PDB file of C-alpha atoms in Angstrom:
ATOM      1  CA  VAL A  30     110.090 117.984 107.458  1.00 49.00           C
ATOM      2  CA  LEU A  31     107.197 119.401 105.585  1.00 56.00           C
ATOM      3  CA  VAL A  32     105.058 116.993 103.314  1.00 69.00           C
ATOM      4  CA  ASP A  33     103.083 117.891 100.139  1.00 82.00           C
ATOM      5  CA  ALA A  34      99.633 116.627 100.447  1.00 91.00           C
ATOM      6  CA  GLU A  35      96.665 117.303  97.732  1.00 95.00           C
ATOM      7  CA  ARG A  36      93.650 115.843  97.241  1.00 96.00           C
ATOM      8  CA  VAL A  37      92.806 113.599  94.085  1.00 97.00           C
ATOM      9  CA  VAL A  38      89.864 111.668  92.734  1.00 97.00           C
ATOM     10  CA  VAL A  39      90.789 108.070  91.970  1.00 98.00           C
ATOM     11  CA  PRO A  40      88.459 106.268  89.168  1.00 97.00           C
ATOM     12  CA  THR A  41      87.473 102.981  89.495  1.00 96.00           C
ATOM     13  CA  GLN A  42      86.819  99.935  86.997  1.00 95.00           C
ATOM     14  CA  ASP A  43      82.839 100.570  87.905  1.00 92.00           C
ATOM     15  CA  LYS A  44      83.187 104.132  87.311  1.00 92.00           C
ATOM     16  CA  LEU A  45      82.975 105.699  90.314  1.00 93.00           C
ATOM     17  CA  SER A  46      85.435 108.339  91.183  1.00 95.00           C
ATOM     18  CA  LEU A  47      86.799 108.109  94.589  1.00 96.00           C
ATOM     19  CA  ALA A  48      87.979 110.530  97.017  1.00 97.00           C
ATOM     20  CA  GLY A  49      91.613 110.350  97.902  1.00 97.00           C
ATOM     21  CA  THR A  50      94.614 112.398  99.253  1.00 97.00           C
ATOM     22  CA  TYR A  51      98.236 111.678  97.796  1.00 97.00           C
ATOM     23  CA  TRP A  52     101.142 112.760  99.804  1.00 95.00           C
ATOM     24  CA  THR A  53     104.450 113.502  97.763  1.00 92.00           C
ATOM     25  CA  PRO A  54     107.891 112.075  99.128  1.00 86.00           C
ATOM     26  CA  ARG A  55     110.252 114.837  98.539  1.00 80.00           C
ATOM     27  CA  GLY A  56     113.701 112.692  97.660  1.00 75.00           C
ATOM     28  CA  LYS A  57     114.977 112.362  93.913  1.00 76.00           C
ATOM     29  CA  GLN A  58     114.937 108.621  94.098  1.00 81.00           C
ATOM     30  CA  ALA A  59     111.918 106.194  93.013  1.00 87.00           C
ATOM     31  CA  ALA A  60     109.523 106.181  95.883  1.00 93.00           C
ATOM     32  CA  PRO A  61     107.458 102.848  97.355  1.00 95.00           C
ATOM     33  CA  GLY A  62     104.260 103.590  97.209  1.00 96.00           C
ATOM     34  CA  ALA A  63     101.998 102.854 100.290  1.00 98.00           C
ATOM     35  CA  LEU A  64      98.006 102.552  99.841  1.00 98.00           C
ATOM     36  CA  LEU A  65      96.187 103.241 103.646  1.00 98.00           C
ATOM     37  CA  ILE A  66      92.564 101.474 103.608  1.00 98.00           C
ATOM     38  CA  HIS A  67      90.013 102.586 106.739  1.00 96.00           C
ATOM     39  CA  GLY A  68      87.778 100.347 108.330  1.00 92.00           C
ATOM     40  CA  ALA A  69      83.917 100.202 107.915  1.00 89.00           C
ATOM     41  CA  GLY A  70      82.680 103.481 108.477  1.00 89.00           C
ATOM     42  CA  GLY A  71      85.960 105.292 108.487  1.00 92.00           C
ATOM     43  CA  THR A  72      87.748 107.905 106.204  1.00 95.00           C
ATOM     44  CA  ARG A  73      91.230 108.675 104.967  1.00 96.00           C
ATOM     45  CA  GLY A  74      91.222 110.963 107.467  1.00 95.00           C
ATOM     46  CA  ASP A  75      92.000 108.406 109.916  1.00 94.00           C
ATOM     47  CA  PHE A  76      95.278 108.033 108.441  1.00 95.00           C
ATOM     48  CA  GLU A  77      96.792 111.399 108.687  1.00 91.00           C
ATOM     49  CA  GLU A  78      99.591 110.606 111.737  1.00 89.00           C
ATOM     50  CA  LEU A  79     100.474 107.532 109.433  1.00 94.00           C
ATOM     51  CA  ALA A  80     100.286 109.289 106.355  1.00 94.00           C
ATOM     52  CA  LYS A  81     102.637 111.818 107.457  1.00 92.00           C
ATOM     53  CA  ARG A  82     105.182 109.484 108.930  1.00 93.00           C
ATOM     54  CA  LEU A  83     105.675 107.384 105.916  1.00 95.00           C
ATOM     55  CA  THR A  84     105.735 110.127 103.683  1.00 94.00           C
ATOM     56  CA  LYS A  85     108.811 111.298 105.459  1.00 92.00           C
ATOM     57  CA  MET A  86     110.419 108.401 105.377  1.00 92.00           C
ATOM     58  CA  GLY A  87     110.363 108.412 101.659  1.00 92.00           C
ATOM     59  CA  PHE A  88     106.770 106.668 100.701  1.00 95.00           C
ATOM     60  CA  ALA A  89     104.553 108.031  98.085  1.00 96.00           C
ATOM     61  CA  VAL A  90     101.132 107.739 100.080  1.00 97.00           C
ATOM     62  CA  LEU A  91      97.797 107.701  98.919  1.00 98.00           C
ATOM     63  CA  THR A  92      94.745 107.482 101.434  1.00 98.00           C
ATOM     64  CA  LEU A  93      91.251 106.876 100.144  1.00 97.00           C
ATOM     65  CA  ASP A  94      87.804 107.068 101.148  1.00 96.00           C
ATOM     66  CA  LEU A  95      86.019 103.889 100.149  1.00 95.00           C
ATOM     67  CA  ARG A  96      82.857 104.019  98.175  1.00 94.00           C
ATOM     68  CA  GLY A  97      79.853 104.587 100.474  1.00 90.00           C
ATOM     69  CA  HIS A  98      82.545 106.262 102.851  1.00 92.00           C
ATOM     70  CA  GLY A  99      83.555 110.070 103.484  1.00 92.00           C
ATOM     71  CA  GLU A 100      83.686 112.157 100.616  1.00 95.00           C
ATOM     72  CA  SER A 101      83.219 109.058  98.464  1.00 93.00           C
ATOM     73  CA  VAL A 102      79.432 108.804  99.384  1.00 88.00           C
ATOM     74  CA  THR A 103      76.854 108.795  96.220  1.00 81.00           C
ATOM     75  CA  SER A 104      73.182 108.867  96.783  1.00 68.00           C
ATOM     76  CA  ASP A 105      72.898 105.128  96.183  1.00 69.00           C
ATOM     77  CA  ALA A 106      75.496 104.149  98.487  1.00 65.00           C
ATOM     78  CA  GLU A 107      76.161 105.633 101.977  1.00 59.00           C
ATOM     79  CA  GLY A 108      77.406 102.889 104.023  1.00 55.00           C
ATOM     80  CA  SER A 109      76.232 104.165 107.428  1.00 59.00           C
ATOM     81  CA  ARG A 110      72.686 104.196 106.361  1.00 65.00           C
ATOM     82  CA  LEU A 111      72.475 100.489 104.375  1.00 64.00           C
ATOM     83  CA  ALA A 112      71.288  97.325 106.041  1.00 69.00           C
ATOM     84  CA  PRO A 113      73.156  94.709 107.098  1.00 68.00           C
ATOM     85  CA  ALA A 114      73.326  92.532 103.758  1.00 74.00           C
ATOM     86  CA  ASP A 115      73.820  95.669 101.646  1.00 77.00           C
ATOM     87  CA  ARG A 116      77.103  96.803 103.381  1.00 78.00           C
ATOM     88  CA  THR A 117      78.279  93.176 102.831  1.00 82.00           C
ATOM     89  CA  THR A 118      77.703  93.785  99.109  1.00 86.00           C
ATOM     90  CA  LEU A 119      79.289  96.938  99.309  1.00 86.00           C
ATOM     91  CA  TRP A 120      82.218  95.924 100.981  1.00 87.00           C
ATOM     92  CA  ALA A 121      82.522  93.248  98.381  1.00 89.00           C
ATOM     93  CA  PHE A 122      82.705  95.785  95.947  1.00 92.00           C
ATOM     94  CA  ALA A 123      85.453  97.582  97.412  1.00 94.00           C
ATOM     95  CA  THR A 124      87.867  95.350  96.191  1.00 95.00           C
ATOM     96  CA  ARG A 125      87.690  97.565  93.209  1.00 96.00           C
ATOM     97  CA  ASP A 126      88.596 100.444  95.262  1.00 97.00           C
ATOM     98  CA  ILE A 127      91.852  98.963  96.351  1.00 98.00           C
ATOM     99  CA  LYS A 128      92.708  97.729  92.742  1.00 98.00           C
ATOM    100  CA  ALA A 129      91.936 101.128  91.900  1.00 98.00           C
ATOM    101  CA  GLY A 130      94.133 102.877  94.728  1.00 98.00           C
ATOM    102  CA  VAL A 131      97.077 100.696  93.466  1.00 98.00           C
ATOM    103  CA  GLU A 132      96.651 101.768  89.849  1.00 97.00           C
ATOM    104  CA  PHE A 133      96.854 105.163  90.805  1.00 98.00           C
ATOM    105  CA  LEU A 134     100.176 104.983  92.882  1.00 97.00           C
ATOM    106  CA  ARG A 135     101.646 102.829  90.147  1.00 95.00           C
ATOM    107  CA  GLU A 136     100.979 105.859  87.498  1.00 95.00           C
ATOM    108  CA  GLN A 137     103.049 107.983  89.586  1.00 94.00           C
ATOM    109  CA  LYS A 138     106.102 109.349  87.650  1.00 92.00           C
ATOM    110  CA  GLU A 139     107.758 109.485  91.339  1.00 92.00           C
ATOM    111  CA  VAL A 140     106.789 105.839  92.347  1.00 94.00           C
ATOM    112  CA  HIS A 141     108.791 102.412  92.083  1.00 92.00           C
ATOM    113  CA  SER A 142     105.492 100.651  90.532  1.00 88.00           C
ATOM    114  CA  SER A 143     106.869  97.310  91.791  1.00 90.00           C
ATOM    115  CA  SER A 144     107.575  98.405  95.257  1.00 92.00           C
ATOM    116  CA  LEU A 145     104.205  98.840  97.278  1.00 96.00           C
ATOM    117  CA  VAL A 146     103.120  98.122 100.634  1.00 98.00           C
ATOM    118  CA  LEU A 147      99.403  97.691 101.829  1.00 98.00           C
ATOM    119  CA  VAL A 148      97.901  99.216 104.983  1.00 98.00           C
ATOM    120  CA  GLY A 149      94.494  98.130 106.446  1.00 97.00           C
ATOM    121  CA  HIS A 150      92.448  99.457 109.823  1.00 95.00           C
ATOM    122  CA  GLN A 151      90.061  97.076 111.398  1.00 92.00           C
ATOM    123  CA  ALA A 152      87.700  95.736 108.360  1.00 91.00           C
ATOM    124  CA  GLY A 153      90.207  97.803 105.770  1.00 95.00           C
ATOM    125  CA  SER A 154      92.499  94.707 106.619  1.00 95.00           C
ATOM    126  CA  THR A 155      90.402  92.115 104.840  1.00 94.00           C
ATOM    127  CA  LEU A 156      90.745  94.185 101.788  1.00 96.00           C
ATOM    128  CA  ILE A 157      94.335  94.551 101.277  1.00 97.00           C
ATOM    129  CA  ALA A 158      95.075  91.004 101.987  1.00 96.00           C
ATOM    130  CA  ARG A 159      92.434  89.417  99.624  1.00 95.00           C
ATOM    131  CA  HIS A 160      94.257  91.765  97.053  1.00 97.00           C
ATOM    132  CA  ALA A 161      97.990  91.430  98.197  1.00 97.00           C
ATOM    133  CA  VAL A 162      97.174  87.696  98.086  1.00 96.00           C
ATOM    134  CA  LYS A 163      97.337  88.132  93.711  1.00 95.00           C
ATOM    135  CA  ASP A 164      99.324  91.224  93.513  1.00 96.00           C
ATOM    136  CA  GLU A 165     103.273  90.032  93.125  1.00 94.00           C
ATOM    137  CA  ASN A 166     103.885  93.817  93.498  1.00 94.00           C
ATOM    138  CA  VAL A 167     103.265  93.936  96.995  1.00 96.00           C
ATOM    139  CA  ARG A 168     105.925  93.788  99.297  1.00 95.00           C
ATOM    140  CA  ALA A 169     104.238  94.049 102.738  1.00 97.00           C
ATOM    141  CA  ILE A 170     101.538  94.414 104.312  1.00 98.00           C
ATOM    142  CA  ALA A 171      99.982  95.784 107.996  1.00 97.00           C
ATOM    143  CA  LEU A 172      96.600  94.935 109.222  1.00 96.00           C
ATOM    144  CA  LEU A 173      95.925  97.522 112.284  1.00 95.00           C
ATOM    145  CA  ASP A 174      93.292  95.899 115.086  1.00 93.00           C
ATOM    146  CA  PRO A 175      91.975  93.503 112.267  1.00 92.00           C
ATOM    147  CA  PRO A 176      88.829  91.923 112.735  1.00 88.00           C
ATOM    148  CA  SER A 177      88.580  88.887 114.781  1.00 74.00           C
ATOM    149  CA  ASP A 178      84.966  87.905 114.803  1.00 58.00           C
ATOM    150  CA  GLU A 179      83.787  86.035 111.531  1.00 53.00           C
ATOM    151  CA  ALA A 180      80.760  88.352 111.794  1.00 44.00           C
ATOM    152  CA  ASP A 181      82.642  91.449 111.436  1.00 50.00           C
ATOM    153  CA  MET A 182      84.295  90.448 108.094  1.00 62.00           C
ATOM    154  CA  TYR A 183      81.540  91.167 105.627  1.00 72.00           C
ATOM    155  CA  GLY A 184      82.143  87.749 103.582  1.00 75.00           C
ATOM    156  CA  PHE A 185      85.950  87.914 103.881  1.00 85.00           C
ATOM    157  CA  HIS A 186      88.000  85.468 105.578  1.00 86.00           C
ATOM    158  CA  LEU A 187      91.260  86.919 106.964  1.00 91.00           C
ATOM    159  CA  ASP A 188      92.516  83.948 108.525  1.00 90.00           C
ATOM    160  CA  LYS A 189      92.344  81.915 104.823  1.00 91.00           C
ATOM    161  CA  ASP A 190      93.572  85.103 102.942  1.00 93.00           C
ATOM    162  CA  ILE A 191      96.667  85.437 105.488  1.00 94.00           C
ATOM    163  CA  GLU A 192      97.614  81.427 104.784  1.00 94.00           C
ATOM    164  CA  ASP A 193      97.443  82.407 100.963  1.00 95.00           C
ATOM    165  CA  LEU A 194     100.103  85.296 101.096  1.00 95.00           C
ATOM    166  CA  GLY A 195     102.901  82.654 100.717  1.00 94.00           C
ATOM    167  CA  GLY A 196     105.162  84.212 103.156  1.00 95.00           C
ATOM    168  CA  LEU A 197     104.489  88.008 102.349  1.00 96.00           C
ATOM    169  CA  PRO A 198     105.717  89.978 105.252  1.00 97.00           C
ATOM    170  CA  THR A 199     102.744  91.096 107.355  1.00 97.00           C
ATOM    171  CA  TYR A 200     102.516  93.365 110.614  1.00 97.00           C
ATOM    172  CA  ILE A 201      99.798  92.672 112.645  1.00 96.00           C
ATOM    173  CA  SER A 202      99.154  95.286 115.367  1.00 95.00           C
ATOM    174  CA  VAL A 203      96.287  94.528 118.054  1.00 93.00           C
ATOM    175  CA  PRO A 204      95.204  95.834 121.271  1.00 90.00           C
ATOM    176  CA  LYS A 205      96.354  93.876 124.541  1.00 88.00           C
ATOM    177  CA  ASP A 206      92.890  91.663 124.108  1.00 87.00           C
ATOM    178  CA  GLY A 207      93.355  90.799 121.018  1.00 88.00           C
ATOM    179  CA  HIS A 208      96.596  89.240 121.098  1.00 91.00           C
ATOM    180  CA  GLU A 209      95.551  85.961 121.520  1.00 91.00           C
ATOM    181  CA  VAL A 210      93.644  85.874 118.362  1.00 88.00           C
ATOM    182  CA  ALA A 211      96.423  87.564 116.484  1.00 92.00           C
ATOM    183  CA  GLN A 212      98.786  84.867 117.733  1.00 94.00           C
ATOM    184  CA  ARG A 213      96.251  81.940 116.189  1.00 92.00           C
ATOM    185  CA  MET A 214      96.063  83.756 112.994  1.00 91.00           C
ATOM    186  CA  ALA A 215      99.939  83.959 112.481  1.00 93.00           C
ATOM    187  CA  ASP A 216     100.360  80.319 113.842  1.00 94.00           C
ATOM    188  CA  ASP A 217      97.951  79.228 111.125  1.00 93.00           C
ATOM    189  CA  GLY A 218      99.417  81.260 108.319  1.00 94.00           C
ATOM    190  CA  GLN A 219     102.922  80.105 109.264  1.00 94.00           C
ATOM    191  CA  ARG A 220     102.047  76.578 109.188  1.00 95.00           C
ATOM    192  CA  ALA A 221     100.308  76.768 105.937  1.00 95.00           C
ATOM    193  CA  ASN A 222     103.475  78.140 104.682  1.00 95.00           C
ATOM    194  CA  GLY A 223     105.567  75.494 105.969  1.00 94.00           C
ATOM    195  CA  GLY A 224     106.724  76.988 109.021  1.00 94.00           C
ATOM    196  CA  LEU A 225     108.096  80.596 107.281  1.00 94.00           C
ATOM    197  CA  GLU A 226     107.632  83.033 110.015  1.00 94.00           C
ATOM    198  CA  PHE A 227     106.410  86.033 108.334  1.00 95.00           C
ATOM    199  CA  ILE A 228     104.210  87.632 110.799  1.00 96.00           C
ATOM    200  CA  ARG A 229     105.055  90.067 113.131  1.00 96.00           C
ATOM    201  CA  ILE A 230     102.460  90.931 116.271  1.00 96.00           C
ATOM    202  CA  SER A 231     102.929  94.301 117.604  1.00 95.00           C
ATOM    203  CA  VAL A 232     100.616  94.438 120.948  1.00 93.00           C
ATOM    204  CA  PHE A 233      99.130  98.150 121.352  1.00 90.00           C
ATOM    205  CA  ARG A 234      99.043  99.030 124.994  1.00 87.00           C
ATOM    206  CA  GLY A 235      96.008 101.362 124.960  1.00 84.00           C
ATOM    207  CA  PRO A 236      92.401 100.975 123.706  1.00 83.00           C
ATOM    208  CA  SER A 237      91.236  99.984 120.087  1.00 84.00           C
ATOM    209  CA  ALA A 238      89.990 103.557 119.285  1.00 84.00           C
ATOM    210  CA  GLU A 239      93.366 105.276 119.860  1.00 88.00           C
ATOM    211  CA  LEU A 240      95.880 102.431 117.924  1.00 89.00           C
ATOM    212  CA  LEU A 241      96.075 104.952 114.875  1.00 89.00           C
ATOM    213  CA  SER A 242      96.765 108.235 116.680  1.00 86.00           C
ATOM    214  CA  ASP A 243      99.367 106.663 118.873  1.00 87.00           C
ATOM    215  CA  THR A 244     103.019 108.239 117.629  1.00 88.00           C
ATOM    216  CA  ARG A 245     104.751 105.275 119.171  1.00 89.00           C
ATOM    217  CA  GLU A 246     102.613 102.352 117.019  1.00 89.00           C
ATOM    218  CA  ALA A 247     102.870 104.430 113.831  1.00 90.00           C
ATOM    219  CA  ALA A 248     106.608 104.638 114.146  1.00 92.00           C
ATOM    220  CA  GLU A 249     106.859 101.174 114.956  1.00 93.00           C
ATOM    221  CA  ALA A 250     104.564 100.153 111.829  1.00 94.00           C
ATOM    222  CA  SER A 251     106.544 102.886 109.630  1.00 94.00           C
ATOM    223  CA  LYS A 252     109.775 101.256 110.345  1.00 94.00           C
ATOM    224  CA  TRP A 253     108.843  97.795 109.910  1.00 95.00           C
ATOM    225  CA  LEU A 254     107.282  98.726 106.365  1.00 96.00           C
ATOM    226  CA  LYS A 255     110.384 100.705 105.157  1.00 94.00           C
ATOM    227  CA  GLU A 256     112.832  98.016 105.944  1.00 93.00           C
ATOM    228  CA  ARG A 257     110.690  95.815 103.248  1.00 92.00           C
ATOM    229  CA  ALA A 258     109.357  98.294 100.867  1.00 87.00           C
ATOM    230  CA  PHE A 259     112.528  99.649  99.363  1.00 78.00           C
ATOM    231  CA  PRO A 260     113.264  98.394  96.050  1.00 51.00           C
ATOM    232  CA  SER A 261     116.833  96.497  96.929  1.00 53.00           C
ATOM    233  CA  LYS A 262     114.551  94.643  99.612  1.00 42.00           C
ATOM    234  CA  SER A 263     112.836  91.247  98.656  1.00 45.00           C
ATOM    235  CA  ARG A 264     110.113  89.238 100.170  1.00 44.00           C
ATOM    236  CA  GLY A 265     110.960  87.187 103.010  1.00 45.00           C
ATOM    237  CA  PRO A 266     110.720  86.272 106.520  1.00 42.00           C
ATOM    238  CA  LYS A 267     110.414  89.090 109.137  1.00 44.00           C
TER     239      LYS A 267
END
């Protein structure tokens, strides 16, 4: 099945223009939207395998280059050249990029505006979890190799945001050596929500660097997201 992808420009509330790729679904029914967010130092190209798979499953998919990354680099914001404190500031402002991406998806005529899923890779997980806490149109989130060290979170506290998700279905994929930390996150999040089991952990057997290109993991994550994203599905346990 072929998928249609086009380069798009996504405006933010603080008047930046972000580079994105929009993958249009082929189906005739309203499609759930999927926003895919790369990690610090990454680009939207990191998600090509997953974006294609989700589109074939009926999602409308948007991948973004966050401010300071990829084609969204500007003269005063290039993530790789910034001092650590400035990178933390850049990441904090990237919450606006998530909002802009969500608004872009909701404005597309083929998208079911109240059925969205968010996917974050590494530090991108912190951004999507923070957005999901306050957006009732998000049906599920996937955290792919999320950061486990507080020092790598750019001022975000992923554990706390997971606790605040209120039972929103959450998929966490980690390499084998990250399973213990992911399990602690899940236990703490579920305990904070009355014991509700809303978090699914998938252990990736390969190295962290290969997670996004692994077809098996992409298939697992896509299937899980599809089961929760279509309009007939509602928020609930895994």
